[in-house]
């Protein structure tokens, strides 16, 4: 009977011990985490102002939607987005050093994803600063998502050999200035002028295809 009593005690204590062990383990990796995303935008211009509906406003809407939907699940861990804002320093004057400083501040605050770069004059330094950090800190790279600066030189094919340093640099809208201008001009001369504006003013539709050359 004493053995039966010991077994009964063991059956009670073992589950309690296991429960206690589980509760005492470090489950931090499974707890919700914060994913900091840096936003660099031109303060003072509509593109960079939250109230004007620029890049910060779009980021706020996306972050709110993602967080409200339960965050992002990465490897079994839930991450909620926390946006950190910095000035691109391209208005009213161009300040490349200021743009670099903004990148440094975002990285120091824990941002490993940065969205920004509107003016070419400041996007170049932003890219350089990100590449410099990634070269010096392998395994702790920063991802840069450019959302402006349509200059041709910033739209090169970075996937070619010799451009490995750009593997963490992406363009949200990879359209260079030449292509953008050609598309606008094509819309004007191929459709808007001959088929909309000309008939509106009583003119005969005219072909402007010779302007494409």
XYZ file of C-alpha atoms in Angstrom:
213
model
C 0.000 0.000 0.000
C 2.897 2.315 0.710
C 4.100 1.742 -2.874
C 0.658 2.608 -4.219
C 0.697 5.808 -2.224
C 4.121 6.735 -3.583
C 2.927 6.125 -7.126
C -0.110 8.353 -6.545
C 2.115 11.103 -5.176
C 4.437 10.753 -8.163
C 1.512 10.988 -10.592
C 0.543 14.297 -8.989
C 4.021 15.754 -8.628
C 5.418 14.881 -12.068
C 2.855 16.959 -14.041
C 3.384 19.832 -11.604
C 7.141 19.639 -12.049
C 6.849 19.548 -15.845
C 4.470 22.518 -15.830
C 6.827 24.417 -13.550
C 9.776 23.694 -15.856
C 7.866 24.860 -18.933
C 6.792 28.068 -17.255
C 10.343 28.747 -16.138
C 11.914 28.290 -19.578
C 12.916 31.285 -21.698
C 10.287 31.639 -24.414
C 11.434 35.104 -25.540
C 11.926 33.965 -29.147
C 8.232 33.133 -29.405
C 7.066 36.427 -27.936
C 6.000 39.290 -30.218
C 8.951 41.353 -31.352
C 9.338 44.821 -32.859
C 10.548 45.274 -36.415
C 11.884 48.789 -36.824
C 11.651 50.249 -40.330
C 13.299 53.565 -41.143
C 11.595 56.090 -43.404
C 13.771 58.755 -45.033
C 11.708 61.404 -46.799
C 12.083 65.034 -47.904
C 10.730 67.107 -45.027
C 9.059 70.275 -46.276
C 7.811 68.705 -49.519
C 4.445 66.937 -49.973
C 6.307 63.717 -50.779
C 7.855 63.689 -47.326
C 5.092 64.983 -45.083
C 2.705 62.731 -43.198
C -0.199 65.183 -43.386
C 0.299 65.730 -47.122
C -0.067 62.041 -47.924
C 3.548 61.413 -48.890
C 5.831 58.470 -48.175
C 5.301 58.649 -44.378
C 1.520 58.494 -44.826
C 1.789 55.420 -47.051
C 4.122 53.779 -44.550
C 1.721 54.561 -41.693
C -1.210 52.987 -43.539
C 0.790 49.861 -44.393
C 2.151 49.483 -40.858
C -1.285 49.996 -39.327
C -2.837 47.381 -41.634
C -0.083 44.833 -40.959
C -0.109 45.354 -37.202
C -3.902 45.277 -37.024
C -3.864 41.973 -38.937
C -1.600 40.319 -36.385
C 1.839 41.443 -37.535
C 4.345 39.452 -39.577
C 5.261 35.861 -38.761
C 8.942 35.138 -39.346
C 10.203 31.721 -38.281
C 7.387 31.315 -35.788
C 7.924 34.732 -34.183
C 5.433 37.562 -34.584
C 6.820 40.984 -35.451
C 4.957 44.271 -35.216
C 6.182 47.222 -37.266
C 7.531 50.333 -35.603
C 8.278 53.210 -37.991
C 11.176 55.579 -37.390
C 11.330 58.828 -39.409
C 14.271 60.899 -40.569
C 14.741 63.840 -42.936
C 16.337 63.235 -46.326
C 17.842 66.730 -46.211
C 17.062 67.598 -49.822
C 14.825 70.632 -49.178
C 15.136 73.589 -49.237
C 18.821 72.868 -49.839
C 20.643 69.677 -50.793
C 22.656 68.290 -47.878
C 24.320 64.926 -48.727
C 26.044 64.791 -45.333
C 22.692 65.269 -43.636
C 21.262 62.364 -45.632
C 24.167 60.158 -44.543
C 23.632 61.197 -40.937
C 19.966 60.192 -41.176
C 20.988 56.707 -42.303
C 23.468 56.432 -39.437
C 20.805 57.486 -36.928
C 18.285 54.950 -38.244
C 20.834 52.149 -38.092
C 21.814 53.178 -34.553
C 18.139 52.953 -33.545
C 17.948 49.367 -34.782
C 16.447 49.830 -38.244
C 17.619 47.138 -40.636
C 15.085 48.038 -43.318
C 15.166 51.586 -44.687
C 12.717 53.039 -47.186
C 13.594 56.286 -48.870
C 15.560 58.328 -51.278
C 13.544 60.865 -53.288
C 16.098 63.248 -54.774
C 19.028 61.827 -56.712
C 21.478 64.168 -54.962
C 20.643 62.625 -51.583
C 19.703 59.117 -52.684
C 23.270 58.547 -53.881
C 24.781 59.296 -50.444
C 22.044 57.210 -48.786
C 23.010 54.229 -50.956
C 26.699 54.781 -50.242
C 26.103 54.852 -46.495
C 24.069 51.640 -46.587
C 26.711 49.902 -48.715
C 29.438 51.071 -46.353
C 27.593 49.673 -43.342
C 26.859 46.347 -45.072
C 30.492 45.933 -46.098
C 31.730 46.569 -42.571
C 29.016 44.538 -40.806
C 28.467 41.207 -42.607
C 25.560 39.338 -41.080
C 23.921 42.554 -39.908
C 23.089 44.069 -43.279
C 20.594 46.840 -43.951
C 18.002 46.498 -46.716
C 17.370 49.713 -48.655
C 14.183 50.184 -50.655
C 14.521 53.257 -52.889
C 11.163 54.894 -53.620
C 12.169 57.846 -55.780
C 15.126 59.332 -57.675
C 14.406 58.252 -61.256
C 17.788 59.354 -62.648
C 19.106 56.809 -65.146
C 22.320 56.239 -63.196
C 20.376 54.946 -60.189
C 18.480 52.406 -62.283
C 21.357 50.206 -63.424
C 21.187 46.429 -63.470
C 22.691 45.683 -60.067
C 22.405 41.924 -60.577
C 25.433 41.821 -62.878
C 28.776 40.414 -61.646
C 30.796 43.013 -59.830
C 27.731 44.572 -58.223
C 27.427 42.126 -55.323
C 27.465 44.983 -52.811
C 24.053 46.037 -54.090
C 22.344 42.774 -53.211
C 20.491 44.520 -50.369
C 19.449 47.563 -52.437
C 16.110 47.503 -54.258
C 13.897 49.924 -56.150
C 10.174 50.063 -55.470
C 9.509 51.701 -58.841
C 12.448 50.916 -61.146
C 11.660 53.434 -63.913
C 14.449 55.758 -64.966
C 13.964 59.356 -66.116
C 14.396 58.569 -69.827
C 11.773 55.825 -69.784
C 9.403 57.924 -67.719
C 9.681 60.852 -70.136
C 9.232 58.577 -73.165
C 6.067 57.067 -71.695
C 4.553 60.467 -70.907
C 5.442 61.780 -74.354
C 4.027 58.677 -76.001
C 0.745 59.103 -74.138
C 0.506 62.748 -75.187
C 1.345 62.378 -78.871
C -0.205 58.965 -79.419
C -3.500 59.375 -77.636
C -4.298 62.486 -75.612
C -3.595 65.176 -78.245
C -4.943 63.501 -81.423
C -7.941 61.688 -79.937
C -9.019 63.863 -77.018
C -7.746 67.430 -77.201
C -7.880 67.882 -80.969
C -11.533 66.719 -81.359
C -12.503 68.759 -78.310
C -11.425 71.918 -80.127
C -12.820 70.877 -83.490
C -9.530 69.887 -85.064
C -8.926 66.836 -87.185
C -7.069 64.032 -85.351
C -3.399 64.305 -86.170
C -0.669 61.716 -85.888
C 2.403 62.839 -83.979
C 4.357 59.626 -84.434
C 7.162 61.548 -86.166
C 7.970 63.124 -82.814
C 9.002 59.770 -81.395
C 12.243 59.945 -83.312
